[in-house]
Coordinates of C-alpha atoms in Angstrom, one line a residue:
X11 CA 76.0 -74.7 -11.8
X12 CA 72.5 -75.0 -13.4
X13 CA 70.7 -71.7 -14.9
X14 CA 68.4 -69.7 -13.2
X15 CA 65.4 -71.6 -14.9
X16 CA 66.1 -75.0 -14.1
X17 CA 64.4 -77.2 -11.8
X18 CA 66.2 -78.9 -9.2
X19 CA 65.1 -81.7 -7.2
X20 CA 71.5 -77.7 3.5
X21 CA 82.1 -73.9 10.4
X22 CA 83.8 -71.9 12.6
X23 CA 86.6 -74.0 11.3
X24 CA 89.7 -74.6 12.7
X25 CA 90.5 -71.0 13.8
X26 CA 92.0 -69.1 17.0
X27 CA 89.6 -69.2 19.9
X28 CA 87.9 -66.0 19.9
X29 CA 88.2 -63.9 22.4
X30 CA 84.6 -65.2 24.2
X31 CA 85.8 -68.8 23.7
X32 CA 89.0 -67.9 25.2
X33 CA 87.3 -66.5 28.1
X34 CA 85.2 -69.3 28.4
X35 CA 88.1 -71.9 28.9
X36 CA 90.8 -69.6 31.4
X37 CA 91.3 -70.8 34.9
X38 CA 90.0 -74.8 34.0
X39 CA 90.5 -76.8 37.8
X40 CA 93.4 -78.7 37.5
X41 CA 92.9 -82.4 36.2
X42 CA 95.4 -85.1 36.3
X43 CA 97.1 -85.8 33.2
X44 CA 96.4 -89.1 31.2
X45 CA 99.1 -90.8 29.6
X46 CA 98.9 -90.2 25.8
X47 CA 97.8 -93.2 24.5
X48 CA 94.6 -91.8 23.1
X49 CA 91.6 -90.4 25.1
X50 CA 90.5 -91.8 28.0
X51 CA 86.8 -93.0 27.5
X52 CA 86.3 -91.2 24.3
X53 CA 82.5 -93.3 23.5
X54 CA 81.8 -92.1 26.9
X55 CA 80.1 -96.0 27.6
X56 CA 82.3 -96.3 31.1
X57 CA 79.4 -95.0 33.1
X58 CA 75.7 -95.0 33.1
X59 CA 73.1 -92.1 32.3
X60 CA 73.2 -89.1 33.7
X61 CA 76.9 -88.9 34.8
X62 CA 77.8 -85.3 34.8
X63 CA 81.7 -86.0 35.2
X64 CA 82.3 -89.0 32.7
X65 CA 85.5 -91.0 33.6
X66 CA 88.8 -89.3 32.2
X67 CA 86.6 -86.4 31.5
X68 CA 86.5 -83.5 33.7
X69 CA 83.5 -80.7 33.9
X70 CA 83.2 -77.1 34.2
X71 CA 79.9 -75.3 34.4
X72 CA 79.2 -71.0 34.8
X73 CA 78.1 -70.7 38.5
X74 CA 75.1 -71.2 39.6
X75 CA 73.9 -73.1 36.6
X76 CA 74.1 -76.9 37.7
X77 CA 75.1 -79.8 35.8
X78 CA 74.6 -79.1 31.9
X79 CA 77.1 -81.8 30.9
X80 CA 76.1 -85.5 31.3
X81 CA 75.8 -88.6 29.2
X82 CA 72.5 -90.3 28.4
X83 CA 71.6 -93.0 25.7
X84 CA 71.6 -92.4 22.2
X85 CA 75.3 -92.9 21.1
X86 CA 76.2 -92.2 17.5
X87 CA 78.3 -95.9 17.8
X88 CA 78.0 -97.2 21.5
X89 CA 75.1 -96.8 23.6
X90 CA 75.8 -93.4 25.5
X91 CA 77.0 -90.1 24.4
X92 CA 77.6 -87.0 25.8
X93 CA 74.7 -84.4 25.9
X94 CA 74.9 -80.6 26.7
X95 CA 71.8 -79.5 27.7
X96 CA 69.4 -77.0 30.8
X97 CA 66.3 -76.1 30.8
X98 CA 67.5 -72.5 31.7
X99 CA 70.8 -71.0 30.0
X100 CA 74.1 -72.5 30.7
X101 CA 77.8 -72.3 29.6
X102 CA 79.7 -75.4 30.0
X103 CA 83.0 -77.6 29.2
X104 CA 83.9 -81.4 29.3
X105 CA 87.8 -81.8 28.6
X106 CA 90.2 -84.3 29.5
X107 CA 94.0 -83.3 28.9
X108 CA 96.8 -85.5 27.5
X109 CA 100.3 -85.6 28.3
X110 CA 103.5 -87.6 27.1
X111 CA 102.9 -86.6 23.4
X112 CA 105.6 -86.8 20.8
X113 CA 105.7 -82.9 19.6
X114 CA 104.2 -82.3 16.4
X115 CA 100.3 -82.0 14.7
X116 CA 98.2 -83.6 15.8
X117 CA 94.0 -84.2 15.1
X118 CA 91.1 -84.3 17.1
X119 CA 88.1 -85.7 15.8
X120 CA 84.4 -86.1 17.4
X121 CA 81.0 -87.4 15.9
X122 CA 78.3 -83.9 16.9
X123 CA 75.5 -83.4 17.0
X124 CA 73.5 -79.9 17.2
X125 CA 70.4 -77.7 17.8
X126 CA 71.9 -74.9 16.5
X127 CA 71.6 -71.3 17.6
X128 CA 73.8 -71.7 20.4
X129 CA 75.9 -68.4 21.6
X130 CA 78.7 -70.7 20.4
X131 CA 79.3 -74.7 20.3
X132 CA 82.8 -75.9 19.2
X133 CA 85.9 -79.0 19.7
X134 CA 88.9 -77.2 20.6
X135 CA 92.3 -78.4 21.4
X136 CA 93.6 -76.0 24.1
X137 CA 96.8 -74.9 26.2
X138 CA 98.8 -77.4 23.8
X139 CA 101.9 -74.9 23.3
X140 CA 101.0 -73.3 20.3
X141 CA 97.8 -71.2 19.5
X142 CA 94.4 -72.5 20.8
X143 CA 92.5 -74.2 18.2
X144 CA 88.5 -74.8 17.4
X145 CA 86.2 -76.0 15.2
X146 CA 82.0 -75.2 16.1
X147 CA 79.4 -77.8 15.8
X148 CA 77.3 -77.5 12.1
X149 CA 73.1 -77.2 13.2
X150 CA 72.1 -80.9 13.2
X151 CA 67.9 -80.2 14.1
X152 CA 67.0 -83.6 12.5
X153 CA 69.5 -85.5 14.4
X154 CA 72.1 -86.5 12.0
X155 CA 75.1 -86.9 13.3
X156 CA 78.3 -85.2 11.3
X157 CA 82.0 -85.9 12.1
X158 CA 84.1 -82.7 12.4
X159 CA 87.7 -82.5 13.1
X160 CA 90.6 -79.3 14.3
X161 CA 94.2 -79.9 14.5
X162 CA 96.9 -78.2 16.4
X163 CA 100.6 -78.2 16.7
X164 CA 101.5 -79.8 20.0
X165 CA 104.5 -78.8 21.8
X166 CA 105.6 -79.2 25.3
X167 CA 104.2 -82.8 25.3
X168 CA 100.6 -82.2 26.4
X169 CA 97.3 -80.5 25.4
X170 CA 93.6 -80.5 26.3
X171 CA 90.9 -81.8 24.3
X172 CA 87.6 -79.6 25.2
X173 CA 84.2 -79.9 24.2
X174 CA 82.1 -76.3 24.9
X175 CA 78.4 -74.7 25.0
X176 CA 77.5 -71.4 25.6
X177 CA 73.8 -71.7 25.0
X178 CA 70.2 -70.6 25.5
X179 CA 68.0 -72.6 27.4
X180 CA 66.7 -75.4 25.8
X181 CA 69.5 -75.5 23.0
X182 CA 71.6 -79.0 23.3
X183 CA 74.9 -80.2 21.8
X184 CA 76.1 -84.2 21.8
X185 CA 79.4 -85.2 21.3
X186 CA 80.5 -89.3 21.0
X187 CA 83.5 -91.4 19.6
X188 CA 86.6 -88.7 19.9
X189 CA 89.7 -89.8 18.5
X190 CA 92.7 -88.3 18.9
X191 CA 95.9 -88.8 16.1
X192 CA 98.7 -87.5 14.6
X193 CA 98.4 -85.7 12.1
X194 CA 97.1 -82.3 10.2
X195 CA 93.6 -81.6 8.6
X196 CA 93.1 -78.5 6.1
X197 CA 92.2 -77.4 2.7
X198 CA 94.5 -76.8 -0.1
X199 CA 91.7 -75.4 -2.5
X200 CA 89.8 -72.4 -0.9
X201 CA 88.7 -70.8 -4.6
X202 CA 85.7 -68.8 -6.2
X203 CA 84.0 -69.4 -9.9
X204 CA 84.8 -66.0 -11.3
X205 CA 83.8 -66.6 -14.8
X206 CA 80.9 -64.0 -14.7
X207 CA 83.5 -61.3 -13.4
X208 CA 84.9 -59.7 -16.3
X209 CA 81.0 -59.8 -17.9
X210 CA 80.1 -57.7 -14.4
X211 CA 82.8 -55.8 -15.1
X212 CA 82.1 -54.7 -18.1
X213 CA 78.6 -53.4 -17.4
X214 CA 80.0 -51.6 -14.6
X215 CA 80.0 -53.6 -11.4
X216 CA 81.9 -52.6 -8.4
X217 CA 83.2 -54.2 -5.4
X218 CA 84.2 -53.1 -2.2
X219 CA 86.4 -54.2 1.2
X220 CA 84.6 -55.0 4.2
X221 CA 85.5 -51.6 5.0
X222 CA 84.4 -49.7 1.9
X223 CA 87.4 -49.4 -0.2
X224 CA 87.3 -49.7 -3.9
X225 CA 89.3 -52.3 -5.5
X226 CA 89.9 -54.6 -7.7
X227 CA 88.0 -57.7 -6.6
X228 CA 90.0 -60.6 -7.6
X229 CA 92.3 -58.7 -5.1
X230 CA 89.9 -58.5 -3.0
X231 CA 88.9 -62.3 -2.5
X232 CA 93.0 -63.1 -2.8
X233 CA 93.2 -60.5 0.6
X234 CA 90.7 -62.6 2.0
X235 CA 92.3 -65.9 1.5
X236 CA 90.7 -67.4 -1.6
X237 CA 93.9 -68.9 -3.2
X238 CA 91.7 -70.8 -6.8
X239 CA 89.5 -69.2 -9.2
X240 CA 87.7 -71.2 -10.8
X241 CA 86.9 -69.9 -14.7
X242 CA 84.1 -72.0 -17.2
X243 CA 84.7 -72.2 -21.0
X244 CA 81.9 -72.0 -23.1
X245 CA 82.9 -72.9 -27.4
X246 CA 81.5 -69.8 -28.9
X247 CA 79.0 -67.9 -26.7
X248 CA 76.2 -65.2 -27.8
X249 CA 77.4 -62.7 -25.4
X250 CA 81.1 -63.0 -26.8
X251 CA 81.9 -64.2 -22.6
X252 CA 83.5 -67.4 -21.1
X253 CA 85.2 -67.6 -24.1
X254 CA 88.9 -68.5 -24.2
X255 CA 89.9 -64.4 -24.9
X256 CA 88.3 -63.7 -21.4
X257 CA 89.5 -66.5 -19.7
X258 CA 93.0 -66.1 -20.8
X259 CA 92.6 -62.1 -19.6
X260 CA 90.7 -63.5 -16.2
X261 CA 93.0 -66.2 -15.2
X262 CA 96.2 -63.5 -15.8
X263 CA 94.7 -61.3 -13.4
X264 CA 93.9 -64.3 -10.7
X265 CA 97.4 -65.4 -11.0
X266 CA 98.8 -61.9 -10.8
X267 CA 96.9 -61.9 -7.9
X268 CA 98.3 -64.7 -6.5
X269 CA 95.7 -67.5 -7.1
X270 CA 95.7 -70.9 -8.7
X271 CA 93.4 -71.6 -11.9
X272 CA 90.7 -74.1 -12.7
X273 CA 89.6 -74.3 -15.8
X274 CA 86.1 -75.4 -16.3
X275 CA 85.4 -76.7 -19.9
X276 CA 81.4 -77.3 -20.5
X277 CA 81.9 -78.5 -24.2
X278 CA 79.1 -76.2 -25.3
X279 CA 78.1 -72.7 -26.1
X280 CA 75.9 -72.3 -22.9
X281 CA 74.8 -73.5 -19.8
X282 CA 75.7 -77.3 -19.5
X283 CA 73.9 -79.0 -16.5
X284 CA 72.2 -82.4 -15.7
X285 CA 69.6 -81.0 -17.6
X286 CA 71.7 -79.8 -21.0
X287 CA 74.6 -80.8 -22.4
X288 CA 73.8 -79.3 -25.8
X289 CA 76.6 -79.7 -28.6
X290 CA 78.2 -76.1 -29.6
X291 CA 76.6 -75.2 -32.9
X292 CA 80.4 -76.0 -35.0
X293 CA 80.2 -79.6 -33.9
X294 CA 76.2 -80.1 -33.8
X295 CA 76.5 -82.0 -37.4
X296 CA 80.1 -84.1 -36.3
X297 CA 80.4 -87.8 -36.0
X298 CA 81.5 -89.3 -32.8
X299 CA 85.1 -89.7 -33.8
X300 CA 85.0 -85.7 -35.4
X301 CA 83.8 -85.0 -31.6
X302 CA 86.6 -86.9 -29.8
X303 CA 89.2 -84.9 -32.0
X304 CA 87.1 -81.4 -31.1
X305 CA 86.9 -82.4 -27.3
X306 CA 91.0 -83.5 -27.3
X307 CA 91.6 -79.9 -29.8
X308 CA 89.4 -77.6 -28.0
X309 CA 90.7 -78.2 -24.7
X310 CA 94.4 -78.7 -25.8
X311 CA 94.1 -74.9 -27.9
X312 CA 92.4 -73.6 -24.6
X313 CA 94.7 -74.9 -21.8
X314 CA 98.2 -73.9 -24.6
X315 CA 97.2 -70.4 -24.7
X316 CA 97.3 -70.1 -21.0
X317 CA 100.2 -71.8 -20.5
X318 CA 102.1 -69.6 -23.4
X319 CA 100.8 -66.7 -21.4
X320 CA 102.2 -67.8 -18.4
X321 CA 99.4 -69.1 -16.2
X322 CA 99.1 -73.1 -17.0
X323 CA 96.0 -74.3 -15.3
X324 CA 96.7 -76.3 -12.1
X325 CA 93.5 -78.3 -12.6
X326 CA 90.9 -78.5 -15.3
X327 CA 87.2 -80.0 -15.2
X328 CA 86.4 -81.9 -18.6
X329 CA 82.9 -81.5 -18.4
X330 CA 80.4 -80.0 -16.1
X331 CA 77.9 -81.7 -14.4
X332 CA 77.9 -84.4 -16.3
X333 CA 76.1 -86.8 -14.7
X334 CA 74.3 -87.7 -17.8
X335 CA 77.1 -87.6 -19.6
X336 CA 77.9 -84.7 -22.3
X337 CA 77.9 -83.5 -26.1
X338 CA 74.6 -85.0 -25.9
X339 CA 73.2 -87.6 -27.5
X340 CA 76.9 -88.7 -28.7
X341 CA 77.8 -88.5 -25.0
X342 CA 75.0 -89.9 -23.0
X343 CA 75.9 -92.4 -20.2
X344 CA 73.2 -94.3 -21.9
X345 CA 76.2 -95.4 -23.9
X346 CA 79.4 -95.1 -21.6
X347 CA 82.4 -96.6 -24.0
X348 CA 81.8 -93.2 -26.2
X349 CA 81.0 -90.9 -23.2
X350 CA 84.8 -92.7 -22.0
X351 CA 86.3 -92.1 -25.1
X352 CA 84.9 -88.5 -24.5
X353 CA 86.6 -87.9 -21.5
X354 CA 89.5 -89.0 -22.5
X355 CA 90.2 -87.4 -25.5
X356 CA 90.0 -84.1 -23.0
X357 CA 92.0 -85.9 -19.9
X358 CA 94.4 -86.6 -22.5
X359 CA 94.6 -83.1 -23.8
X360 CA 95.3 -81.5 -21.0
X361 CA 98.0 -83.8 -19.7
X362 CA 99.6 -83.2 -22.9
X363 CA 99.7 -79.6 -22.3
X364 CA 100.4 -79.8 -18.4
X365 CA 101.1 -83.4 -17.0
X366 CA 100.9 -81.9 -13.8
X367 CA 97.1 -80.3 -14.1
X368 CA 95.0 -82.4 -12.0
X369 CA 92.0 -83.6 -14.1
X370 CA 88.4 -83.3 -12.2
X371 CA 85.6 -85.3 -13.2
X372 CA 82.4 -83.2 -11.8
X373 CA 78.9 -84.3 -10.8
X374 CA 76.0 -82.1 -9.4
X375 CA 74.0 -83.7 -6.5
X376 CA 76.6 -84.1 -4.2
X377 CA 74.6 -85.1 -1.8
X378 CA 73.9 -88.4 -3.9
X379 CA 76.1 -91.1 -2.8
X380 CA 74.0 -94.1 -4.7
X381 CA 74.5 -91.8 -8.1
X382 CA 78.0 -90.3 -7.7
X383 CA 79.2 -94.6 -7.0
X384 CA 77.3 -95.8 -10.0
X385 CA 78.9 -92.7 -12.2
X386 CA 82.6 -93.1 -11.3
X387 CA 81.9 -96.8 -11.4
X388 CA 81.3 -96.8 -14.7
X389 CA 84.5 -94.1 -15.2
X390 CA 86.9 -96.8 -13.7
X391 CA 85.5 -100.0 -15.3
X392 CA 85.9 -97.9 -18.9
X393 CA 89.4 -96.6 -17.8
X394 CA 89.3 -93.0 -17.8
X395 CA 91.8 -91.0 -16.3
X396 CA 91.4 -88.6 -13.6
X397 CA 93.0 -87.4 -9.9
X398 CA 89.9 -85.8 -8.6
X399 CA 86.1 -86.6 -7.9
X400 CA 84.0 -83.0 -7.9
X401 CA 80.6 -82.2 -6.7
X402 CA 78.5 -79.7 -6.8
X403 CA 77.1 -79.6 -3.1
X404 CA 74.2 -76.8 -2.6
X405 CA 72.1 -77.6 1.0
X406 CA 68.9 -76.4 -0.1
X407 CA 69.2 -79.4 -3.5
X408 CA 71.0 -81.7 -2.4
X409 CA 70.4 -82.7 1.3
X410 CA 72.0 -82.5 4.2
X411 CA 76.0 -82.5 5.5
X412 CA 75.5 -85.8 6.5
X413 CA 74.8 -86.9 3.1
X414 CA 77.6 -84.8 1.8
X415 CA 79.9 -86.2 4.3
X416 CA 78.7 -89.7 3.8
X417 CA 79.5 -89.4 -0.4
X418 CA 82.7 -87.6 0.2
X419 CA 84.2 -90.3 2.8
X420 CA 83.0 -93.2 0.9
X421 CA 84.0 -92.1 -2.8
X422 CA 87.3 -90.8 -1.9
X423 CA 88.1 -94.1 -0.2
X424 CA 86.6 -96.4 -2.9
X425 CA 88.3 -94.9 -5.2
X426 CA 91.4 -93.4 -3.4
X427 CA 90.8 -90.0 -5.2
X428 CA 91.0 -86.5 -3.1
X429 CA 87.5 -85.3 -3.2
X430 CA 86.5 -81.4 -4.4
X431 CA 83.3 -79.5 -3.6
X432 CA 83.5 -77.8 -6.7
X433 CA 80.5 -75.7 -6.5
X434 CA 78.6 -74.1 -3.6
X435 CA 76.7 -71.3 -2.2
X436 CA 74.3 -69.5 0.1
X437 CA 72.2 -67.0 0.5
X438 CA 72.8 -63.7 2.8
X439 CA 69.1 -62.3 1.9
X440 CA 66.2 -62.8 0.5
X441 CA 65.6 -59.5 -0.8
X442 CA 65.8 -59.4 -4.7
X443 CA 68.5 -56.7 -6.0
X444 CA 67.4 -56.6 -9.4
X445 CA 63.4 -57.8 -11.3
X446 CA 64.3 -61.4 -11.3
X447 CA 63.5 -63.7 -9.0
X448 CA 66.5 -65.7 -7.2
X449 CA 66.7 -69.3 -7.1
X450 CA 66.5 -69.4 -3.5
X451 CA 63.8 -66.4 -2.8
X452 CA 61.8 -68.0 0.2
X453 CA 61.7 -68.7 4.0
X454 CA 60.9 -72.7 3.1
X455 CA 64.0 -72.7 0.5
X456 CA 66.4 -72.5 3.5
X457 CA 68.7 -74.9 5.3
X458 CA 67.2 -75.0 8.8
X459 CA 69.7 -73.6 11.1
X460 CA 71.0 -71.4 8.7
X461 CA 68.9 -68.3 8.0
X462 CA 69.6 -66.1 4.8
X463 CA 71.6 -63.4 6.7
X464 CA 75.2 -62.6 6.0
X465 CA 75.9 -64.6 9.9
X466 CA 74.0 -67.4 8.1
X467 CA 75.6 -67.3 4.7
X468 CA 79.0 -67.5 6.8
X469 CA 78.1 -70.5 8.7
X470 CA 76.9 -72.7 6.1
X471 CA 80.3 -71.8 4.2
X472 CA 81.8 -72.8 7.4
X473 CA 80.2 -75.9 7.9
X474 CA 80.3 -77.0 4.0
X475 CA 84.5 -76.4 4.6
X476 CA 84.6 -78.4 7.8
X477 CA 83.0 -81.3 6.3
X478 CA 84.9 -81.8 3.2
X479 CA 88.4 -80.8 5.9
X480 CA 86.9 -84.0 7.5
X481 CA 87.4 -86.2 5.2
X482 CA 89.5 -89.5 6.0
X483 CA 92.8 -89.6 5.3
X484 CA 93.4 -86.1 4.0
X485 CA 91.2 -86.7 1.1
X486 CA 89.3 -83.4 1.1
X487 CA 90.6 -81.4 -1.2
X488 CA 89.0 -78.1 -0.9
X489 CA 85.4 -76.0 -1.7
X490 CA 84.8 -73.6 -4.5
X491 CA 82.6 -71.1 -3.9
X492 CA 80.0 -70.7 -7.1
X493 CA 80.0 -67.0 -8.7
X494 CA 81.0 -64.9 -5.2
X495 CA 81.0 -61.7 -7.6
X496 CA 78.1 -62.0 -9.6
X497 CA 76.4 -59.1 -8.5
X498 CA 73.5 -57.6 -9.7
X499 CA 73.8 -55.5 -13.1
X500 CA 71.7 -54.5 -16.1
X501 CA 73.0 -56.4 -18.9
X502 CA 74.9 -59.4 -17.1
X503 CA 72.3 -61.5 -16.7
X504 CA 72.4 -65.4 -16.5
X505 CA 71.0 -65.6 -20.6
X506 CA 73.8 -65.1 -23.3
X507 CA 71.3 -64.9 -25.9
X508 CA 69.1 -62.3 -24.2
X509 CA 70.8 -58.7 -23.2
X510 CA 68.1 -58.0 -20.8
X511 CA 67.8 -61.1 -18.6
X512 CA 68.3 -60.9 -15.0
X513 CA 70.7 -62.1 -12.5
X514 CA 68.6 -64.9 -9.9
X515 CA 72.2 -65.0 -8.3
X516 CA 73.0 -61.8 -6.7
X517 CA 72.0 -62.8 -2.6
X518 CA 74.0 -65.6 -2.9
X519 CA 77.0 -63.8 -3.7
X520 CA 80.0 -62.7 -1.4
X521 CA 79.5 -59.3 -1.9
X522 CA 76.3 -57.3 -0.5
X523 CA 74.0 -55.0 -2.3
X524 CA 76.7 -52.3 -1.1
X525 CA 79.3 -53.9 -2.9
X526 CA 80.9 -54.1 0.5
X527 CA 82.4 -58.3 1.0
X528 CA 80.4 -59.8 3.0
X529 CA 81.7 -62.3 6.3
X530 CA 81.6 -65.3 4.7
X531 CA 84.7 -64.5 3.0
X532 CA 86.7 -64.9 6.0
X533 CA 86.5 -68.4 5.9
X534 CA 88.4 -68.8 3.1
X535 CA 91.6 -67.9 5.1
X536 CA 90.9 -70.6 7.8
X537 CA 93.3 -74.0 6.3

C-alpha cells in the first residue's frame, strides 16, 4: 500500500438467495426441460430485436408490468444480447432449465452488464437439488462489460439457470454468452493486512461485533470468515512496529485464531511503494552482492523464527510493490539481471525455510495489464522463481473491473500462475475520524455505482471478490483486504518517524467509527 502522502495516478457473490430473491423466483410456469448439452441459445442471436421470450429461454414478469426482458443489438460477442429494462419499475426473470446432468458442481458463467442501483440484479442457479445459488451484477454505468460466474452442486439431474431484476424504472441490466460447465468457482484466500493491529492496539484501539461485543479482533475477522492475515516486515522501523518481534506475536495470535499467514517483506525500514524502495539504513552503504546475502538472510531469519514458533508462513511476498524494482538504485528494473538476482536470493530463502510457502511477486496498478506483462516478462526471461502474480487493485487508482478482470485472465493464463489481489479497499464514509485528511475524502474520488456508505463499501468488496472468483480456470486465488483494523487513534499514525501523524485510513477500514464491524465483512465468508 502507498502512504498517506503519495500521489497516485473502481458482489453479492455466490451466496444463498436471500429471502426477496427467493421470493422473486417461487412458482416459475413450467418450461420444458432441455437436454443438458449446454444452454440453449446462450448468445441469445436465434431471434431478432425485441423478442421478449428468446428461444430456449423462458420469461416471467410481476403483473401488470409488461415485457421488461427482450434482446436488442449490442452483444458483448454476437450481435444481440439480452436487455432488462421499463420505463416504469419492473421485476423480471429469463431462465431456461437443464436436465440430464451428471450430478456434481457445476458453473455458470454470463458476460453483464449494469446500471447499478437496482433493488437487486444477480445469475443464479436455482431448484438444482441443493441450496439456491447467486451472484449480482457489479455497476457497469460506462458500459464495460464484466464476466461473473456462481456454481452449485447439482443433484437430481437438472437445475435452472436464471437471470433476475428487480429494479426502478429506468435502471437496465444485459446479460450475453452464458456458459454452463462442470466444475467449481471460489476463493481460497479471503485475508486482511493486519500489520498496523498490534500498533492500534497498543494505543488503545478497540473493536467491536456487529452487535457490539468487545473482542479480540483477529477473532473477530476469523468469525467473519477471513481465513489470511496478511503481516508487512519493515528491517528496523522508528516506531519499534512491523518488525519481526510483532510479527512473530501477530501471526501467533492469527494462527491461534485459525488463519493462514502472509508474510509481506518490504526490504526497508518504511513505506516501500512505486514511489520508494529506500534501502534500510544497515545496508544503505552494501554492495550488490552484500545485498543479495541481506535480502536471502533477512527473510530466511524472519520466515525461521515463525516457523520455530510454530506458525510457518503459507506464503510470503518478496517485495512490495515493486514495480520499479527494489533496494533502490541496486534494484531498479532499469537493470533487471540484479533486481533477478534480488528476488531470488529471497524466493530462495524462503523455500529453504518452507518449500511449501507459496512465493508472491506483487505489483500495484492492478488495473495495468500493459505494465504488469512487461514486469513478469522480464521475471520469466531472468528466471525467477515464483507460484503467484499479486496486485494491488484499488477502483478509485487503478480503473475499472474490467481492467482488473482483463489483467487477471490474461496474466494468469500467460503465465499459468494463480492470480492474488493482494491489496484492496473502500471507503464506508467520507467523514474524517481523526485531523487528517483520508486518501479518498471526496464525492469525485468514488467508483460510480458505489457510494462511500457501509452498503457501498460492501459491494465494491463484493464485486472486487467475484471478479478475481472469475478467473479462467480456477486461477483466482483470492483478495486481501488492506488494513480492515486500522482505526483511528492518537499515536498510530501512518509516519513511523513522527508520533503525532494521523491515520488517512480510518473510513476505509472494516470497522466503523463505533468500533462495531461493518457489512462488508460478511463477504469474506462467501467461497
Amino acid at each position: 500500500m502507498h502512504t498517506a502522502h503519495r500521489i497516485r495516478r473502481t458482489p453479492l457473490g455466490a451466496v444463498a438467495l436471500s429471502a426477496l430473491g427467493a421470493l422473486l423466483l417461487t412458482a416459475l410456469p413450467a418450461q420444458q426441460a432441455r437436454a443438458a448439452d449446454g444452454p440453449g441459445n446462450a448468445g441469445f442471436e436465434t431471434d431478432g430485436t425485441g423478442t421478449s421470450t428468446p428461444a430456449g429461454w423462458s420469461t416471467r414478469s410481476a403483473a401488470g408490468q409488461g415485457n421488461a426482458s427482450f434482446t436488442e443489438n449490442g452483444g458483448h460477442s454476437g450481435s444481440l444480447r439480452l436487455t432488462h429494462w421499463s420505463a416504469s419499475a419492473y421485476r423480471t426473470q429469463t431462465y431456461q432449465r437443464l436436465s440430464g446432468l451428471t450430478d456434481g458442481t457445476y458453473t455458470l458463467s454470463v458476460w453483464v452488464r449494469s446500471s447499478g442501483g437496482q433493488n437487486s440484479a444477480y445469475i443464479a442457479l436455482r431448484d438444482c437439488g441443493s441450496a439456491d445459488r447467486r451472484t449480482d451484477l457489479p455497476p457497469t454505468p460506462d458500459g464495460e462489460w464484466i464476466r461473473v460466474v456462481t456454481s452449485v452442486k447439482v443433484r437430481g439431474g437438472s437445475c435452472t439457470l436464471s437471470l433476475n431484476s428487480d429494479a426502478h424504472a429506468g435502471q437496465w441490466a444485459n446479460f450475453d454468452d452464458i456458459g454452463f460447465t462442470a466444475g467449481s468457482t471460489g476463493l481460497d484466500v479471503r485475508g486482511g493486512d493486519l500489520s498496523t493491529l498490534a500498533k492500534n492496539e497498543a494505543f488503545g484501539a478497540t473493536y467491536r461485533t456487529a452487535g457490539g461485543v468487545r473482542q479480540d479482533p483477529l477473532r473477530i475477522l476469523r468469525g467473519a470468515g477471513m481465513n489470511y492475515a496478511r503481516l508487512k516486515v519493515w528491517v528496523n522501523p522508528a516506531d519499534g512496529y512491523n518488525d519481526k518481534k510483532h510479527v512473530l506475536a501477530v501471526a501467533k495470535r492469527a494462527k491461534a485464531a485459525g488463519m493462514k499467514l502472509l508474510v509481506d517483506f518490504h526490504y526497508s525500514d518504511g513505506w516501500a511503494d512505486p514511489g520508494k524502495q529506500n534501502k534500510p539504513a544497515a545496508w544503505a552503504t552494501h554492495s550488490y552482492n552484500r545485498l543479495r546475502t541481506d535480502v536471502y538472510d533477512h527473510t530466511f531469519d524472519v520466515l525461521n523464527a515463525l516457523k520455530a514458533q510454530g506458525t510457518t508462513a503459507d506464503m510470503v511476498q518478496i517485495g512490495n510493490e515493486i514495480n520499479g524494482g527494489m533496494l533502490w538504485p541496486d534494484g531498479s528494473t532499469d537493470d533487471w539481471t540484479r533486481l533477478a538476482g534480488l528476488l531470488t536470493s529471497g524466493a530462495r530463502a524462503a523455500k529453504a525455510v518452507s518449500p511449501s510457502t507459496q512465493v508472491a511477486l506483487h505489483l500495484a496498478e492492478g488495473g495495468d495489464n500493459a505494465g504488469t506483462r512487461w514486469w513478469f516478462d522480464q521475471a520469466v526471461a531472468h528466471q525467477v522463481p515464483f507460484d503467484v502474480i499479486a496486485l494491488s487493485y484499488y477502483g478509485y487508482w487503478h480503473g475499472p473491473l474490467s481492467d482488473l478482470q482483463t489483467n487477471l485472465d490474461d496474466v494468469s493464463a500467460r503465465y499459468d500462475k494463480p492470480v492474488l489481489v493482494a491489496e484492496t479497499a473502500y471507503a464506508h464514509t467520507l467523514a474524517n475520524d481523526d485531523f487528517l485528511e483520508n486518501n479518498v475524502a471526496t464525492a469525485d474520488q468514488l467508483v460510480p455505482g458505489y457510494p462511500a456508505t457501509p452498503a457501498g463499501q460492501a459491494a465494491n468488496l463484493r464485486d472486487v471478490m467475484n471478479v478475481v472468483k472469475a478467473v479462467p480456470a480456477g486461477r483466482g486465488l483470492g483478495i486481501v483486504y488492506w488494513e480492515p483494523a486500522w482505526t483511528a487513534v492518537n499515536g498510530s499514525g501512518w509516519d513511523p518517524q513522527d508520533p503525532s501523524s494521523g491515520n488517512a485510513w480510518e473510513n476505509q477500514a472494516l470497522f466503523g467509527y463505533d468500533k462495531k464491524l461493518l457489512p462488508a465483512a460478511r463477504w469474506f465468508a462467501d467461497r
